[in-house]
mmCIF file of C-alpha atoms in Angstrom:
data_model
loop_
_atom_site.group_PDB
_atom_site.id
_atom_site.type_symbol
_atom_site.label_atom_id
_atom_site.label_comp_id
_atom_site.label_asym_id
_atom_site.label_seq_id
_atom_site.Cartn_x
_atom_site.Cartn_y
_atom_site.Cartn_z
ATOM 1 C CA LYS Q 1 16.814 4.173 -11.565
ATOM 2 C CA ALA Q 2 13.516 5.898 -12.268
ATOM 3 C CA GLY Q 3 10.628 5.112 -9.946
ATOM 4 C CA VAL Q 4 7.098 4.058 -10.753
ATOM 5 C CA THR Q 5 5.321 6.691 -12.778
ATOM 6 C CA GLN Q 6 1.599 7.169 -13.138
ATOM 7 C CA THR Q 7 -0.318 9.336 -15.571
ATOM 8 C CA PRO Q 8 -2.271 11.446 -15.323
ATOM 9 C CA ARG Q 9 -1.793 12.665 -11.776
ATOM 10 C CA TYR Q 10 -5.233 14.245 -11.582
ATOM 11 C CA LEU Q 11 -8.426 13.502 -13.458
ATOM 12 C CA ILE Q 12 -11.980 14.795 -13.302
ATOM 13 C CA LYS Q 13 -14.780 12.817 -14.920
ATOM 14 C CA THR Q 14 -18.568 12.716 -14.722
ATOM 15 C CA ARG Q 15 -20.806 9.823 -13.817
ATOM 16 C CA GLY Q 16 -21.261 7.282 -16.579
ATOM 17 C CA GLN Q 17 -17.991 8.072 -18.325
ATOM 18 C CA GLN Q 18 -15.059 5.724 -18.487
ATOM 19 C CA VAL Q 19 -11.437 6.360 -17.617
ATOM 20 C CA THR Q 20 -8.045 4.826 -18.329
ATOM 21 C CA LEU Q 21 -5.096 5.221 -15.987
ATOM 22 C CA SER Q 22 -1.539 4.375 -16.899
ATOM 23 C CA CYS Q 23 1.380 2.997 -14.909
ATOM 24 C CA SER Q 24 5.018 2.530 -15.913
ATOM 25 C CA PRO Q 25 6.878 0.197 -13.535
ATOM 26 C CA ILE Q 26 10.496 0.367 -12.480
ATOM 27 C CA SER Q 27 12.741 -1.042 -15.167
ATOM 28 C CA GLY Q 28 13.095 -4.807 -14.718
ATOM 29 C CA HIS Q 29 9.954 -5.178 -12.637
ATOM 30 C CA ARG Q 30 7.478 -7.501 -14.286
ATOM 31 C CA SER Q 31 4.726 -7.447 -11.682
ATOM 32 C CA VAL Q 32 2.322 -4.521 -11.464
ATOM 33 C CA SER Q 33 -0.410 -4.205 -8.858
ATOM 34 C CA TRP Q 34 -3.212 -1.658 -8.546
ATOM 35 C CA TYR Q 35 -4.807 -0.338 -5.372
ATOM 36 C CA GLN Q 36 -7.682 2.011 -4.619
ATOM 37 C CA GLN Q 37 -7.349 4.379 -1.667
ATOM 38 C CA THR Q 38 -10.387 6.147 -0.207
ATOM 39 C CA PRO Q 39 -10.946 7.816 3.191
ATOM 40 C CA GLY Q 40 -13.737 5.388 4.041
ATOM 41 C CA GLN Q 41 -12.379 2.048 2.815
ATOM 42 C CA GLY Q 42 -8.663 2.736 3.053
ATOM 43 C CA LEU Q 43 -6.310 0.897 0.712
ATOM 44 C CA GLN Q 44 -7.846 -1.967 -1.237
ATOM 45 C CA PHE Q 45 -6.187 -4.331 -3.682
ATOM 46 C CA LEU Q 46 -7.661 -4.262 -7.182
ATOM 47 C CA PHE Q 47 -5.545 -6.677 -9.220
ATOM 48 C CA GLU Q 48 -2.030 -7.765 -10.120
ATOM 49 C CA TYR Q 49 -0.520 -8.440 -13.522
ATOM 50 C CA PHE Q 50 2.549 -10.430 -14.411
ATOM 51 C CA SER Q 51 3.764 -11.162 -17.930
ATOM 52 C CA GLU Q 52 0.603 -9.667 -19.413
ATOM 53 C CA THR Q 53 -1.633 -11.983 -17.357
ATOM 54 C CA GLN Q 54 -3.879 -11.083 -14.458
ATOM 55 C CA ARG Q 55 -2.715 -13.306 -11.622
ATOM 56 C CA ASN Q 56 -4.531 -11.972 -8.600
ATOM 57 C CA LYS Q 57 -7.756 -10.059 -8.227
ATOM 58 C CA GLY Q 58 -9.411 -8.215 -5.377
ATOM 59 C CA ASN Q 59 -13.089 -7.891 -4.646
ATOM 60 C CA PHE Q 60 -14.138 -5.220 -7.132
ATOM 61 C CA PRO Q 61 -16.924 -5.240 -9.742
ATOM 62 C CA GLY Q 62 -16.253 -6.034 -13.364
ATOM 63 C CA ARG Q 63 -16.326 -2.310 -14.233
ATOM 64 C CA PHE Q 64 -12.735 -2.310 -13.048
ATOM 65 C CA SER Q 65 -10.372 -3.952 -15.492
ATOM 66 C CA GLY Q 66 -6.768 -3.770 -16.478
ATOM 67 C CA ARG Q 67 -4.124 -5.006 -18.810
ATOM 68 C CA GLN Q 68 -0.387 -5.239 -19.071
ATOM 69 C CA PHE Q 69 1.745 -4.798 -22.133
ATOM 70 C CA SER Q 70 4.870 -6.678 -23.192
ATOM 71 C CA ASN Q 71 7.059 -3.895 -21.786
ATOM 72 C CA SER Q 72 5.334 -4.390 -18.370
ATOM 73 C CA ARG Q 73 3.509 -1.068 -18.559
ATOM 74 C CA SER Q 74 -0.012 -1.408 -17.264
ATOM 75 C CA GLU Q 75 -3.315 0.345 -17.716
ATOM 76 C CA MET Q 76 -6.377 0.298 -15.542
ATOM 77 C CA ASN Q 77 -9.832 1.029 -16.901
ATOM 78 C CA VAL Q 78 -13.000 1.926 -15.043
ATOM 79 C CA SER Q 79 -16.223 1.967 -17.055
ATOM 80 C CA THR Q 80 -19.553 3.567 -16.191
ATOM 81 C CA LEU Q 81 -18.055 5.710 -13.462
ATOM 82 C CA GLU Q 82 -19.909 6.160 -10.185
ATOM 83 C CA LEU Q 83 -19.452 8.871 -7.553
ATOM 84 C CA GLY Q 84 -18.000 6.253 -5.228
ATOM 85 C CA ASP Q 85 -15.139 5.610 -7.648
ATOM 86 C CA SER Q 86 -13.582 8.917 -6.608
ATOM 87 C CA ALA Q 87 -10.288 7.861 -5.062
ATOM 88 C CA LEU Q 88 -6.533 7.840 -5.277
ATOM 89 C CA TYR Q 89 -5.463 4.964 -7.515
ATOM 90 C CA LEU Q 90 -2.022 3.633 -6.725
ATOM 91 C CA CYS Q 91 0.122 1.439 -8.872
ATOM 92 C CA ALA Q 92 2.969 -0.649 -7.469
ATOM 93 C CA SER Q 93 5.662 -2.677 -9.187
ATOM 94 C CA SER Q 94 7.872 -5.435 -7.891
ATOM 95 C CA LEU Q 95 10.283 -8.179 -8.888
ATOM 96 C CA ALA Q 96 7.503 -10.742 -8.429
ATOM 97 C CA ARG Q 97 9.329 -12.816 -5.838
ATOM 98 C CA GLN Q 98 7.578 -13.870 -2.669
ATOM 99 C CA GLY Q 99 7.889 -11.146 -0.096
ATOM 100 C CA ALA Q 100 9.449 -8.751 -2.591
ATOM 101 C CA GLU Q 101 8.964 -5.084 -1.863
ATOM 102 C CA GLN Q 102 6.263 -3.335 -3.825
ATOM 103 C CA PHE Q 103 7.336 0.109 -5.015
ATOM 104 C CA PHE Q 104 4.455 2.546 -5.249
ATOM 105 C CA GLY Q 105 3.884 5.373 -7.676
ATOM 106 C CA PRO Q 106 2.500 8.768 -6.605
ATOM 107 C CA GLY Q 107 -1.020 7.816 -7.656
ATOM 108 C CA THR Q 108 -3.738 9.222 -9.879
ATOM 109 C CA ARG Q 109 -6.372 11.285 -8.091
ATOM 110 C CA LEU Q 110 -9.716 10.570 -9.789
ATOM 111 C CA THR Q 111 -12.689 12.779 -9.019
ATOM 112 C CA VAL Q 112 -16.111 11.738 -10.339
ATOM 113 C CA LEU Q 113 -18.737 14.491 -10.476
ATOM 114 C CA ALA L 1 -8.634 -14.385 4.115
ATOM 115 C CA GLN L 2 -6.511 -11.949 6.039
ATOM 116 C CA SER L 3 -7.303 -8.789 7.929
ATOM 117 C CA VAL L 4 -5.251 -6.060 9.584
ATOM 118 C CA THR L 5 -6.331 -3.871 12.472
ATOM 119 C CA GLN L 6 -4.587 -0.645 13.331
ATOM 120 C CA LEU L 7 -6.074 0.275 16.641
ATOM 121 C CA ASP L 8 -5.370 4.001 16.530
ATOM 122 C CA SER L 9 -6.474 6.244 13.679
ATOM 123 C CA GLN L 10 -4.460 9.145 15.084
ATOM 124 C CA VAL L 11 -1.513 9.314 17.472
ATOM 125 C CA PRO L 12 -0.324 12.740 18.670
ATOM 126 C CA VAL L 13 3.167 12.752 20.159
ATOM 127 C CA PHE L 14 5.548 15.478 21.263
ATOM 128 C CA GLU L 15 8.807 15.830 19.377
ATOM 129 C CA GLU L 16 11.627 13.667 20.774
ATOM 130 C CA ALA L 17 9.157 11.474 22.664
ATOM 131 C CA PRO L 18 8.847 7.725 21.971
ATOM 132 C CA VAL L 19 5.952 6.344 19.967
ATOM 133 C CA GLU L 20 4.309 2.989 19.302
ATOM 134 C CA LEU L 21 1.851 2.395 16.469
ATOM 135 C CA ARG L 22 -0.138 -0.767 16.984
ATOM 136 C CA CYS L 23 -0.926 -3.387 14.379
ATOM 137 C CA ASN L 24 -2.702 -6.705 14.794
ATOM 138 C CA TYR L 25 -3.480 -9.147 12.027
ATOM 139 C CA SER L 26 -5.652 -12.164 11.466
ATOM 140 C CA SER L 27 -4.773 -14.946 9.062
ATOM 141 C CA SER L 28 -5.259 -18.687 8.680
ATOM 142 C CA VAL L 29 -1.881 -19.012 6.937
ATOM 143 C CA SER L 30 1.626 -17.759 7.488
ATOM 144 C CA VAL L 31 2.101 -14.161 6.484
ATOM 145 C CA TYR L 32 4.679 -11.605 5.562
ATOM 146 C CA LEU L 33 4.332 -8.302 7.409
ATOM 147 C CA PHE L 34 5.064 -4.779 6.254
ATOM 148 C CA TRP L 35 4.942 -1.200 7.437
ATOM 149 C CA TYR L 36 4.532 1.502 4.805
ATOM 150 C CA VAL L 37 4.636 5.280 5.261
ATOM 151 C CA GLN L 38 2.743 7.815 3.179
ATOM 152 C CA TYR L 39 3.702 11.483 3.220
ATOM 153 C CA PRO L 40 1.117 14.054 2.036
ATOM 154 C CA ASN L 41 0.367 13.875 -1.691
ATOM 155 C CA GLN L 42 2.782 11.011 -2.209
ATOM 156 C CA GLY L 43 2.602 7.284 -2.757
ATOM 157 C CA LEU L 44 3.576 4.692 -0.177
ATOM 158 C CA GLN L 45 7.153 3.913 0.801
ATOM 159 C CA LEU L 46 8.252 0.707 2.492
ATOM 160 C CA LEU L 47 9.519 1.351 6.014
ATOM 161 C CA LEU L 48 10.374 -2.217 7.017
ATOM 162 C CA LYS L 49 9.254 -5.789 6.544
ATOM 163 C CA TYR L 50 9.289 -9.147 8.267
ATOM 164 C CA LEU L 51 9.648 -12.240 6.108
ATOM 165 C CA SER L 52 11.360 -14.744 8.402
ATOM 166 C CA GLY L 53 14.208 -15.041 10.891
ATOM 167 C CA SER L 54 14.743 -12.474 13.619
ATOM 168 C CA THR L 55 11.433 -11.178 14.889
ATOM 169 C CA LEU L 56 12.842 -7.672 15.407
ATOM 170 C CA VAL L 57 13.314 -5.690 12.217
ATOM 171 C CA GLU L 58 14.698 -2.198 11.851
ATOM 172 C CA SER L 59 14.546 0.601 9.306
ATOM 173 C CA ILE L 60 17.323 3.000 8.393
ATOM 174 C CA ASN L 61 15.567 5.995 9.965
ATOM 175 C CA GLY L 62 15.230 4.642 13.509
ATOM 176 C CA PHE L 63 11.930 2.760 13.361
ATOM 177 C CA GLU L 64 11.695 -0.852 14.460
ATOM 178 C CA ALA L 65 8.922 -3.439 14.604
ATOM 179 C CA GLU L 66 8.632 -6.763 16.372
ATOM 180 C CA PHE L 67 6.722 -9.741 15.038
ATOM 181 C CA ASN L 68 4.843 -11.499 17.827
ATOM 182 C CA LYS L 69 3.254 -14.661 16.477
ATOM 183 C CA SER L 70 1.376 -15.580 19.649
ATOM 184 C CA GLN L 71 -0.247 -12.160 19.843
ATOM 185 C CA THR L 72 -0.487 -11.806 16.045
ATOM 186 C CA SER L 73 0.982 -8.349 16.306
ATOM 187 C CA PHE L 74 3.566 -6.268 14.463
ATOM 188 C CA HIS L 75 3.773 -3.002 16.391
ATOM 189 C CA LEU L 76 5.956 -0.174 15.094
ATOM 190 C CA ARG L 77 8.133 1.796 17.508
ATOM 191 C CA LYS L 78 10.548 4.697 17.494
ATOM 192 C CA PRO L 79 12.404 5.863 20.615
ATOM 193 C CA SER L 80 12.499 9.541 19.629
ATOM 194 C CA VAL L 81 10.345 11.110 16.911
ATOM 195 C CA HIS L 82 11.001 14.172 14.764
ATOM 196 C CA ILE L 83 8.717 16.637 13.029
ATOM 197 C CA SER L 84 9.641 14.968 9.746
ATOM 198 C CA ASP L 85 8.025 11.718 10.919
ATOM 199 C CA THR L 86 4.576 13.289 10.551
ATOM 200 C CA ALA L 87 2.821 11.022 8.059
ATOM 201 C CA GLU L 88 0.274 8.230 7.633
ATOM 202 C CA TYR L 89 1.560 4.780 8.556
ATOM 203 C CA PHE L 90 0.066 1.597 7.152
ATOM 204 C CA CYS L 91 0.541 -1.948 8.354
ATOM 205 C CA ALA L 92 0.061 -4.654 5.701
ATOM 206 C CA VAL L 93 0.190 -8.430 5.307
ATOM 207 C CA SER L 94 0.524 -10.845 2.427
ATOM 208 C CA ASP L 95 0.215 -14.614 2.160
ATOM 209 C CA ALA L 96 3.601 -16.258 2.666
ATOM 210 C CA HIS L 97 2.646 -19.450 0.838
ATOM 211 C CA SER L 98 0.810 -18.250 -2.231
ATOM 212 C CA GLY L 99 3.230 -19.838 -4.649
ATOM 213 C CA GLY L 100 5.256 -16.811 -5.465
ATOM 214 C CA GLY L 101 4.800 -13.467 -7.074
ATOM 215 C CA ALA L 102 3.468 -10.194 -5.830
ATOM 216 C CA ASP L 103 0.341 -10.970 -3.913
ATOM 217 C CA GLY L 104 -2.172 -8.364 -3.067
ATOM 218 C CA LEU L 105 -1.303 -6.643 0.160
ATOM 219 C CA THR L 106 -4.041 -6.394 2.769
ATOM 220 C CA PHE L 107 -3.700 -3.043 4.506
ATOM 221 C CA GLY L 108 -4.876 -1.670 7.795
ATOM 222 C CA LYS L 109 -6.826 1.602 7.833
ATOM 223 C CA GLY L 110 -3.716 3.570 8.696
ATOM 224 C CA THR L 111 -2.503 5.619 11.669
ATOM 225 C CA HIS L 112 -1.881 9.329 11.321
ATOM 226 C CA LEU L 113 1.199 10.188 13.355
ATOM 227 C CA ILE L 114 1.092 13.828 14.430
ATOM 228 C CA ILE L 115 4.278 15.263 15.897
ATOM 229 C CA GLN L 116 3.757 18.255 18.130
ATOM 230 C CA PRO L 117 6.643 20.677 18.735
#
């Protein structure tokens, strides 16, 4: 069974631009979560989608948004990029049962110049 | 709200020595507890988890962790480490009564385990 895939793996953008990251979950997984990982703040939960609906949301500004498609693939969008948005963005999928393991992708490394 | 504290940002250990990575959490509700490992340039992999039942949980590669409710701790241990265990280890919690689904995990800052030959 293929794991969680994320594209692109690396991305360089400049301040003020917007970016879209993509995540394909493990087949059969309907829940997709997004996390931001930075050296200073560590791993922080962005949001979770299930059946095309955002169910949980972390404490991030509205510049961070996402969506999920009917095939459970998910995209995350960041508008008006800031230097502080430079981070590793991780996507995780799960079976959406309480306590179910979240399987993480390799991440997208975003650098904002 | 929940929080996780990993008391050590770095733990250097000699190969074949025992190790303990400490994790304490704070929560007003019951929680599920997890340890994840991250190797360089990779995503996170689940090492072990505590949902209910026996407070001692084990992984397939020799790690174990014990849930201590009174001390709100979930320390990770291994009796004998190998060079291949060099990685970043993250402790995480999630709400056990959220009504189902994949809740956002609250992570600690991570502990870098450095194995010295």
